[in-house]
Coordinates of C-alpha atoms in Angstrom, one line a residue:
M1 CA -64.1 -41.2 -141.3
N2 CA -63.6 -40.1 -137.5
P3 CA -60.1 -38.1 -136.8
T4 CA -58.8 -40.8 -134.8
C5 CA -58.8 -43.6 -138.0
K6 CA -57.6 -40.9 -140.6
A7 CA -55.0 -40.7 -137.7
F8 CA -54.4 -43.9 -137.9
L9 CA -53.6 -44.3 -141.2
K10 CA -51.5 -41.4 -141.7
L11 CA -49.1 -43.3 -139.0
I12 CA -49.5 -46.3 -140.9
K13 CA -48.8 -45.0 -144.2
S14 CA -45.2 -42.7 -142.9
H15 CA -44.3 -46.0 -141.2
I16 CA -44.6 -47.5 -144.9
R17 CA -42.8 -44.5 -146.6
N18 CA -40.4 -43.6 -144.0
E19 CA -41.6 -39.8 -143.7
E20 CA -41.9 -37.9 -140.7
P21 CA -46.0 -37.7 -139.6
N22 CA -47.8 -34.2 -140.9
M23 CA -50.9 -34.4 -138.0
D24 CA -53.7 -32.4 -137.6
S25 CA -53.1 -30.5 -134.0
D26 CA -56.2 -32.0 -131.9
V27 CA -55.5 -35.2 -132.8
N28 CA -56.2 -37.2 -129.7
L29 CA -52.8 -39.7 -129.8
E30 CA -54.6 -41.5 -126.5
E31 CA -56.9 -42.9 -128.9
V32 CA -54.8 -43.9 -131.8
F33 CA -52.5 -45.9 -129.8
S34 CA -55.6 -47.3 -128.6
L35 CA -56.9 -48.4 -132.0
A36 CA -53.7 -49.6 -132.6
C37 CA -53.0 -51.9 -129.6
K38 CA -56.7 -52.9 -131.0
H39 CA -54.4 -54.0 -134.6
N40 CA -51.7 -55.6 -132.8
L41 CA -49.9 -52.9 -134.6
L42 CA -48.8 -50.2 -131.6
P43 CA -45.0 -50.4 -132.4
L44 CA -45.7 -49.7 -135.5
V45 CA -47.3 -46.9 -134.9
Y46 CA -45.6 -45.8 -132.4
D47 CA -42.2 -45.9 -134.0
A48 CA -44.1 -43.8 -136.6
A49 CA -45.2 -41.5 -134.3
S50 CA -41.6 -41.2 -132.4
L51 CA -40.8 -37.8 -133.1
L52 CA -44.1 -36.4 -131.8
E53 CA -44.2 -34.7 -128.5
Y54 CA -47.7 -35.4 -126.4
E55 CA -48.9 -36.4 -122.8
G56 CA -47.7 -39.9 -121.3
K57 CA -45.4 -40.4 -124.0
E58 CA -42.8 -42.3 -122.0
R59 CA -45.9 -44.9 -120.9
V60 CA -46.2 -45.8 -124.3
R61 CA -42.8 -45.9 -124.6
N62 CA -42.6 -48.3 -122.7
H63 CA -45.7 -50.1 -124.0
A64 CA -44.5 -50.1 -127.0
L65 CA -41.2 -51.1 -126.5
Y66 CA -42.7 -54.5 -123.8
T67 CA -44.1 -55.2 -126.8
M68 CA -41.7 -55.4 -129.5
I69 CA -39.3 -57.6 -126.6
G70 CA -41.7 -60.0 -126.7
Q71 CA -42.1 -60.4 -130.3
T72 CA -38.1 -60.6 -130.2
K73 CA -38.7 -63.5 -128.2
R74 CA -41.5 -65.7 -129.9
T75 CA -39.8 -65.0 -133.1
F76 CA -36.5 -66.8 -131.4
E77 CA -38.7 -69.6 -129.7
F78 CA -40.1 -70.2 -132.8
L79 CA -36.9 -70.5 -135.5
K80 CA -35.3 -72.9 -132.4
V81 CA -38.4 -75.2 -132.5
Y82 CA -38.9 -74.6 -136.2
N83 CA -35.1 -76.6 -136.5
F84 CA -35.9 -78.7 -133.8
L85 CA -38.8 -80.5 -135.9
V86 CA -36.7 -80.2 -139.4
H87 CA -33.6 -81.8 -137.8
N88 CA -35.4 -84.3 -136.8
G89 CA -37.9 -85.2 -140.2
L90 CA -40.5 -83.1 -141.4
K91 CA -40.6 -80.4 -143.0
P92 CA -43.4 -77.7 -141.8
L93 CA -44.0 -74.7 -143.9
V94 CA -44.3 -71.6 -142.1
L95 CA -47.3 -69.5 -143.0
K96 CA -48.3 -65.9 -142.9
G97 CA -46.6 -65.0 -139.6
L98 CA -42.6 -65.4 -139.8
V99 CA -43.0 -64.7 -143.2
A100 CA -45.4 -61.8 -143.3
R101 CA -42.6 -59.5 -140.3
S102 CA -40.1 -59.9 -143.2
L103 CA -41.9 -57.9 -145.3
Y104 CA -41.4 -54.8 -142.8
Q105 CA -37.7 -52.6 -142.3
S106 CA -38.1 -53.5 -138.7
P107 CA -39.6 -57.2 -139.0
D108 CA -40.8 -57.4 -135.0
L109 CA -43.0 -54.0 -135.3
R110 CA -45.0 -56.3 -137.3
I111 CA -47.1 -58.5 -133.8
S112 CA -47.9 -61.8 -134.5
S113 CA -49.8 -63.9 -131.8
D114 CA -48.6 -66.8 -133.2
E115 CA -46.6 -69.2 -135.3
D116 CA -48.6 -71.1 -137.9
I117 CA -46.7 -74.3 -140.0
Y118 CA -48.4 -76.5 -142.6
I119 CA -47.7 -80.1 -142.5
R120 CA -48.5 -82.9 -144.3
K121 CA -51.8 -84.8 -142.7
E122 CA -49.7 -88.4 -142.5
D123 CA -47.2 -86.2 -140.6
Y124 CA -49.0 -84.8 -137.8
A125 CA -48.3 -88.3 -135.3
L126 CA -44.9 -87.1 -135.5
C127 CA -44.8 -83.4 -135.3
H128 CA -47.3 -84.3 -132.9
D129 CA -44.5 -86.4 -130.6
L130 CA -41.6 -83.6 -131.4
L131 CA -43.4 -80.4 -129.8
M132 CA -44.9 -82.3 -126.8
R133 CA -40.4 -83.8 -126.3
Y134 CA -39.7 -80.0 -126.8
G135 CA -42.5 -79.2 -124.1
Y136 CA -45.2 -77.9 -125.8
R137 CA -48.5 -78.8 -124.8
V138 CA -51.8 -79.0 -126.7
G139 CA -54.3 -75.9 -125.4
K140 CA -56.7 -76.7 -124.0
T141 CA -59.4 -75.7 -126.8
C142 CA -58.2 -78.0 -128.8
A143 CA -58.0 -81.2 -126.5
N144 CA -61.2 -82.5 -127.8
K145 CA -60.6 -81.5 -131.6
D146 CA -59.4 -84.4 -134.7
P147 CA -56.8 -82.9 -135.8
K148 CA -58.1 -84.1 -139.7
D149 CA -60.9 -82.8 -139.4
A150 CA -60.1 -79.4 -137.5
Q151 CA -58.4 -75.9 -138.6
A152 CA -55.6 -75.9 -136.7
I153 CA -54.2 -77.7 -133.2
S154 CA -52.6 -75.1 -130.9
Y155 CA -49.7 -76.0 -128.9
M156 CA -48.7 -74.2 -125.9
A157 CA -44.8 -73.2 -125.2
P158 CA -43.3 -74.7 -122.1
N159 CA -41.3 -71.3 -120.8
S160 CA -42.9 -68.9 -123.6
D161 CA -46.4 -67.3 -124.4
L162 CA -45.9 -68.6 -128.2
C163 CA -48.3 -70.6 -129.3
I164 CA -47.9 -72.7 -132.6
E165 CA -50.8 -73.4 -135.0
V166 CA -50.3 -76.6 -136.7
H167 CA -52.7 -77.4 -139.9
V168 CA -53.1 -80.0 -142.0
N169 CA -56.6 -78.5 -143.1
L170 CA -55.7 -74.6 -144.3
F171 CA -59.6 -73.0 -143.6
G172 CA -60.9 -76.0 -141.5
L173 CA -63.8 -78.4 -143.2
S174 CA -66.6 -76.5 -142.4
G175 CA -69.1 -74.2 -144.2
V176 CA -67.5 -72.1 -147.2
R177 CA -64.1 -72.9 -145.9
K178 CA -64.3 -76.6 -147.0
E179 CA -64.0 -75.6 -150.5
L180 CA -60.8 -73.4 -150.2
N181 CA -58.6 -76.1 -148.7
K182 CA -58.6 -77.4 -153.0
Y183 CA -56.5 -74.5 -153.9
F184 CA -53.4 -75.9 -151.9
N185 CA -53.6 -80.3 -152.6
E186 CA -50.1 -79.8 -154.2
S187 CA -48.6 -77.0 -152.0
F188 CA -46.0 -79.1 -150.2
D189 CA -44.9 -80.0 -154.6
R190 CA -44.3 -76.5 -155.3
C191 CA -42.8 -75.4 -151.8
I192 CA -39.6 -73.5 -151.4
T193 CA -37.5 -72.5 -148.8
L194 CA -36.1 -68.6 -147.7
E195 CA -34.4 -67.2 -145.7
I196 CA -35.5 -65.3 -142.5
E197 CA -33.9 -64.6 -139.5
G198 CA -30.2 -66.3 -140.6
F199 CA -32.6 -69.6 -140.7
E200 CA -33.8 -71.4 -143.5
I201 CA -37.8 -72.1 -143.4
Y202 CA -39.9 -74.1 -145.6
T203 CA -42.8 -72.2 -147.0
L204 CA -45.6 -71.5 -149.1
C205 CA -44.3 -71.2 -153.4
H206 CA -44.6 -67.2 -153.7
T207 CA -47.7 -67.7 -155.9
D208 CA -49.7 -70.5 -152.8
H209 CA -49.0 -67.6 -150.2
F210 CA -50.0 -64.6 -152.1
L211 CA -53.6 -66.8 -152.5
F212 CA -53.3 -68.3 -149.1
I213 CA -53.1 -64.5 -147.7
F214 CA -56.0 -63.5 -149.7
L215 CA -58.1 -66.1 -149.0
H216 CA -57.2 -66.1 -144.9
L217 CA -58.8 -62.1 -145.0
Y218 CA -61.3 -63.2 -147.1
K219 CA -62.4 -65.8 -144.7
H220 CA -62.6 -63.4 -141.6
L221 CA -64.0 -61.0 -143.6
I222 CA -67.0 -63.1 -144.5
G223 CA -67.2 -64.2 -140.7
Y224 CA -66.6 -61.3 -137.6
G225 CA -64.1 -59.2 -140.1
V226 CA -60.8 -58.3 -141.0
G227 CA -58.6 -55.5 -139.8
I228 CA -56.3 -53.1 -141.6
R229 CA -53.0 -55.6 -140.8
Q230 CA -53.9 -58.4 -142.8
C231 CA -54.3 -55.9 -145.8
M232 CA -51.1 -54.3 -144.9
D233 CA -49.7 -57.5 -145.9
L234 CA -51.1 -58.9 -148.6
V235 CA -50.1 -55.7 -150.7
L236 CA -46.6 -55.4 -148.6
F237 CA -46.2 -59.3 -149.9
A238 CA -47.2 -58.5 -153.5
K239 CA -44.8 -55.6 -153.7
K240 CA -42.1 -57.5 -152.1
F241 CA -43.2 -60.8 -154.6
F242 CA -44.3 -59.3 -157.7
E243 CA -42.5 -61.2 -160.0
Q244 CA -42.5 -64.5 -158.7
I245 CA -46.2 -64.5 -158.3
C246 CA -48.2 -65.9 -161.5
W247 CA -51.3 -63.3 -161.4
E248 CA -53.0 -65.1 -164.5
Q249 CA -53.6 -68.0 -161.8
I250 CA -54.4 -65.8 -158.9
I251 CA -57.3 -63.3 -161.1
A252 CA -58.8 -67.2 -162.0
I253 CA -59.4 -68.3 -158.5
V254 CA -60.9 -65.4 -157.0
R255 CA -62.7 -64.6 -160.4
E256 CA -63.9 -68.3 -159.7
L257 CA -64.6 -67.5 -156.5
G258 CA -66.5 -64.4 -157.0
C259 CA -63.5 -61.8 -155.1
E260 CA -62.2 -60.0 -157.5
Q261 CA -63.6 -56.7 -156.5
L262 CA -62.4 -57.4 -153.0
L263 CA -58.6 -57.5 -154.0
Y264 CA -59.2 -55.0 -156.4
S265 CA -59.9 -52.4 -153.9
L266 CA -57.7 -54.6 -151.2
F267 CA -55.0 -53.1 -153.4
D268 CA -56.9 -49.8 -154.3
I269 CA -56.2 -49.4 -150.1
G270 CA -53.1 -50.7 -149.8
I271 CA -51.8 -47.9 -152.4
N272 CA -53.5 -44.7 -151.6
E273 CA -54.5 -45.0 -148.2
L274 CA -51.6 -47.2 -146.6
G275 CA -48.9 -45.6 -149.3
I276 CA -47.5 -49.0 -150.4
C277 CA -46.0 -47.9 -153.3
L278 CA -46.8 -50.9 -156.1
D279 CA -48.0 -50.6 -160.1
I280 CA -51.2 -53.0 -160.4
S281 CA -51.4 -52.5 -164.2
D282 CA -50.0 -55.8 -165.4
I283 CA -52.3 -58.0 -163.3
P284 CA -54.6 -59.3 -165.3
F285 CA -58.3 -57.7 -163.6
D286 CA -61.8 -56.9 -165.7
G287 CA -61.0 -53.8 -167.7
N288 CA -64.2 -53.1 -166.1
I289 CA -63.5 -53.3 -162.6
K290 CA -63.2 -50.0 -160.6
V291 CA -62.8 -49.5 -157.1
S292 CA -66.4 -50.0 -154.9
N293 CA -67.4 -47.8 -151.8
R294 CA -63.6 -47.5 -150.6
M295 CA -63.9 -46.2 -146.9
T296 CA -67.3 -48.4 -145.7
L297 CA -64.5 -51.6 -146.3
I298 CA -61.3 -49.0 -144.4
V299 CA -64.1 -48.0 -141.3
D300 CA -65.2 -51.9 -141.4
M301 CA -61.7 -53.3 -141.4
I302 CA -60.8 -50.3 -138.6
E303 CA -63.5 -50.7 -136.6
G304 CA -63.4 -54.2 -136.4
G305 CA -59.8 -54.9 -134.9
V306 CA -57.5 -57.4 -136.3
F307 CA -60.4 -60.0 -136.9
G308 CA -63.1 -58.4 -136.2
K309 CA -63.9 -59.4 -133.1
S310 CA -63.2 -55.5 -131.1
C311 CA -66.6 -55.5 -129.1
S312 CA -69.4 -58.0 -128.1
E313 CA -71.9 -56.6 -130.8
R314 CA -69.6 -57.2 -133.7
I315 CA -68.8 -60.6 -131.5
F316 CA -72.7 -61.5 -131.8
S317 CA -72.6 -60.0 -135.8
G318 CA -70.6 -63.0 -136.8
P319 CA -72.5 -65.5 -137.3
V320 CA -75.5 -64.6 -138.9
V321 CA -72.6 -62.9 -141.7
Q322 CA -70.9 -66.1 -141.5
M323 CA -74.2 -68.1 -142.3
A324 CA -75.3 -65.6 -145.2
A325 CA -72.3 -65.8 -146.6
S326 CA -71.8 -69.8 -146.8
S327 CA -74.7 -69.8 -148.9
K328 CA -73.8 -66.5 -150.6
K329 CA -77.3 -65.6 -150.5
R330 CA -78.6 -61.9 -148.9
M331 CA -80.8 -62.8 -146.0
N332 CA -82.7 -61.8 -143.6
V333 CA -80.6 -60.9 -140.7
I334 CA -83.4 -61.9 -137.8
L335 CA -83.0 -65.6 -140.5
G336 CA -79.5 -65.4 -140.5
F337 CA -79.8 -65.2 -136.3
V338 CA -81.7 -68.7 -136.2
K339 CA -79.6 -70.3 -138.7
A340 CA -76.7 -68.9 -136.9
C341 CA -78.4 -70.7 -133.7
F342 CA -79.4 -74.0 -135.1
P343 CA -76.4 -74.7 -137.8
S344 CA -77.0 -78.4 -139.4
K345 CA -75.3 -81.1 -138.2
E346 CA -72.1 -80.8 -141.1
Y347 CA -71.6 -77.5 -140.0
L348 CA -71.2 -78.4 -136.2
K349 CA -69.2 -81.9 -136.4
Y350 CA -65.8 -80.5 -136.5
S351 CA -66.4 -78.8 -133.7
Y352 CA -68.8 -81.1 -131.4
L353 CA -67.3 -84.5 -132.2
V354 CA -70.3 -86.1 -130.6
L355 CA -72.2 -85.5 -133.2
K356 CA -70.3 -87.5 -135.7
K357 CA -71.3 -90.8 -134.0
H358 CA -74.7 -89.4 -132.1
S359 CA -76.6 -87.1 -134.9
F360 CA -79.7 -86.9 -132.6
L361 CA -77.5 -84.9 -130.0
L362 CA -78.1 -82.1 -132.2
P363 CA -80.5 -80.3 -130.4
F364 CA -78.9 -80.7 -127.1
V365 CA -75.6 -79.5 -129.0
W366 CA -77.6 -76.2 -130.1
V367 CA -78.8 -75.5 -126.3
Y368 CA -75.8 -75.7 -124.3
R369 CA -74.6 -72.9 -127.1
I370 CA -76.8 -70.5 -126.8
I371 CA -76.2 -71.0 -123.0
R372 CA -73.1 -70.8 -123.5
Y373 CA -73.3 -67.5 -125.9
L374 CA -75.9 -65.6 -122.8
K375 CA -73.4 -66.2 -120.6
R376 CA -70.7 -64.1 -122.2
T377 CA -73.0 -61.0 -123.6
K378 CA -76.4 -59.0 -122.3
E379 CA -79.2 -57.8 -124.3
P380 CA -78.0 -55.0 -125.8
A381 CA -74.9 -56.9 -127.7
V382 CA -78.2 -58.8 -129.7
V383 CA -79.8 -55.5 -130.8
E384 CA -76.7 -53.8 -132.0
G385 CA -75.1 -56.7 -133.1
L386 CA -78.2 -57.4 -135.2
G387 CA -77.6 -53.9 -136.5
I388 CA -73.8 -54.2 -137.1
A389 CA -74.6 -57.2 -139.0
R390 CA -77.3 -55.7 -140.7
K391 CA -74.8 -52.6 -142.1
R392 CA -72.0 -55.7 -143.2
L393 CA -74.0 -57.8 -145.2
S394 CA -74.3 -54.9 -147.0
L395 CA -70.7 -54.0 -147.5
L396 CA -70.6 -58.2 -148.8
E397 CA -73.3 -57.5 -150.7
E398 CA -71.8 -54.3 -152.6
Y399 CA -68.4 -56.5 -153.3
G400 CA -70.6 -59.5 -154.7
L401 CA -69.2 -61.7 -151.6
V402 CA -73.2 -62.3 -151.2
Q403 CA -76.2 -61.6 -153.8

């Protein structure tokens, strides 16, 4: 791990433990703050480094402050519209963002790019009408999506940069994701209320929410990748609600999915690298489980940024890795590349609704996707992207996520 990554983790640990960081004198803080931006953690990392002196401190402070104020405004806007939805007969369950921020000492230091709510399928029409009446508009990329099939429909606020993602399927209906939805079939019957920022919100019960945060992380890890913030959210959630989470149920599900090693390693990273004080000895992990190559997983999370799309090469590698993970089989990256270029109708039909009625258009959709990709990338991204895919498949194989 390079000095920038080490300093990045050290500042996160200092923030979590509320300690003054002990930094090496030769650390390039400009690079550390640049890395923090890729992970949507600049305010948090700046706050940890606030007592340090370095060139450009005023500029970084202003950037961090601007980002934090933006988050404060988005939180206030979300709570207003959420209250409007509830008062008009909806019961939306808040996922991640607002709840995850409440886990931190200073919630607005943990930035969310959007807010997620989960509603029953039969409530979607009402939710849509209420949001439109409030002035929201459907995001351009979602204009032609069928809400019953889509993982989420995005709604953009009229006078701010708040985006609300409305879910009727928590993980979508494509590939390996479809199977993850079954664990939340009865979530509305088990939901709870929490008071956050003086507002009462509906959300998943603690066991469901922990599982959702983990499976959301898992979903991204077996695609483009996942950032360090998701690991931090997961372990902080476990720390705060440890007694309310049914760990027997969690372990049974992650074992069924072949993810027990991954969960154990994420706890190890949160405790030993991020400095979160948590005793996991009461979690019924397999007695033979051990930490597997912690550094490789940490570096992959740091290099990928928030959701693994930190560079064009990572973006290229994502579908290749996703195809291998969907089949649970370790495949040659060239074969994975071919499968990513020419996926099945079943895989594509939720993104390209025309395929539901006109299967014969599948080759045209393949060509369209390839042309669209080539316009956005360069030749080196293909070569280096395959290299990243090969490295990431080795990592997933080590954690038993592909075989």
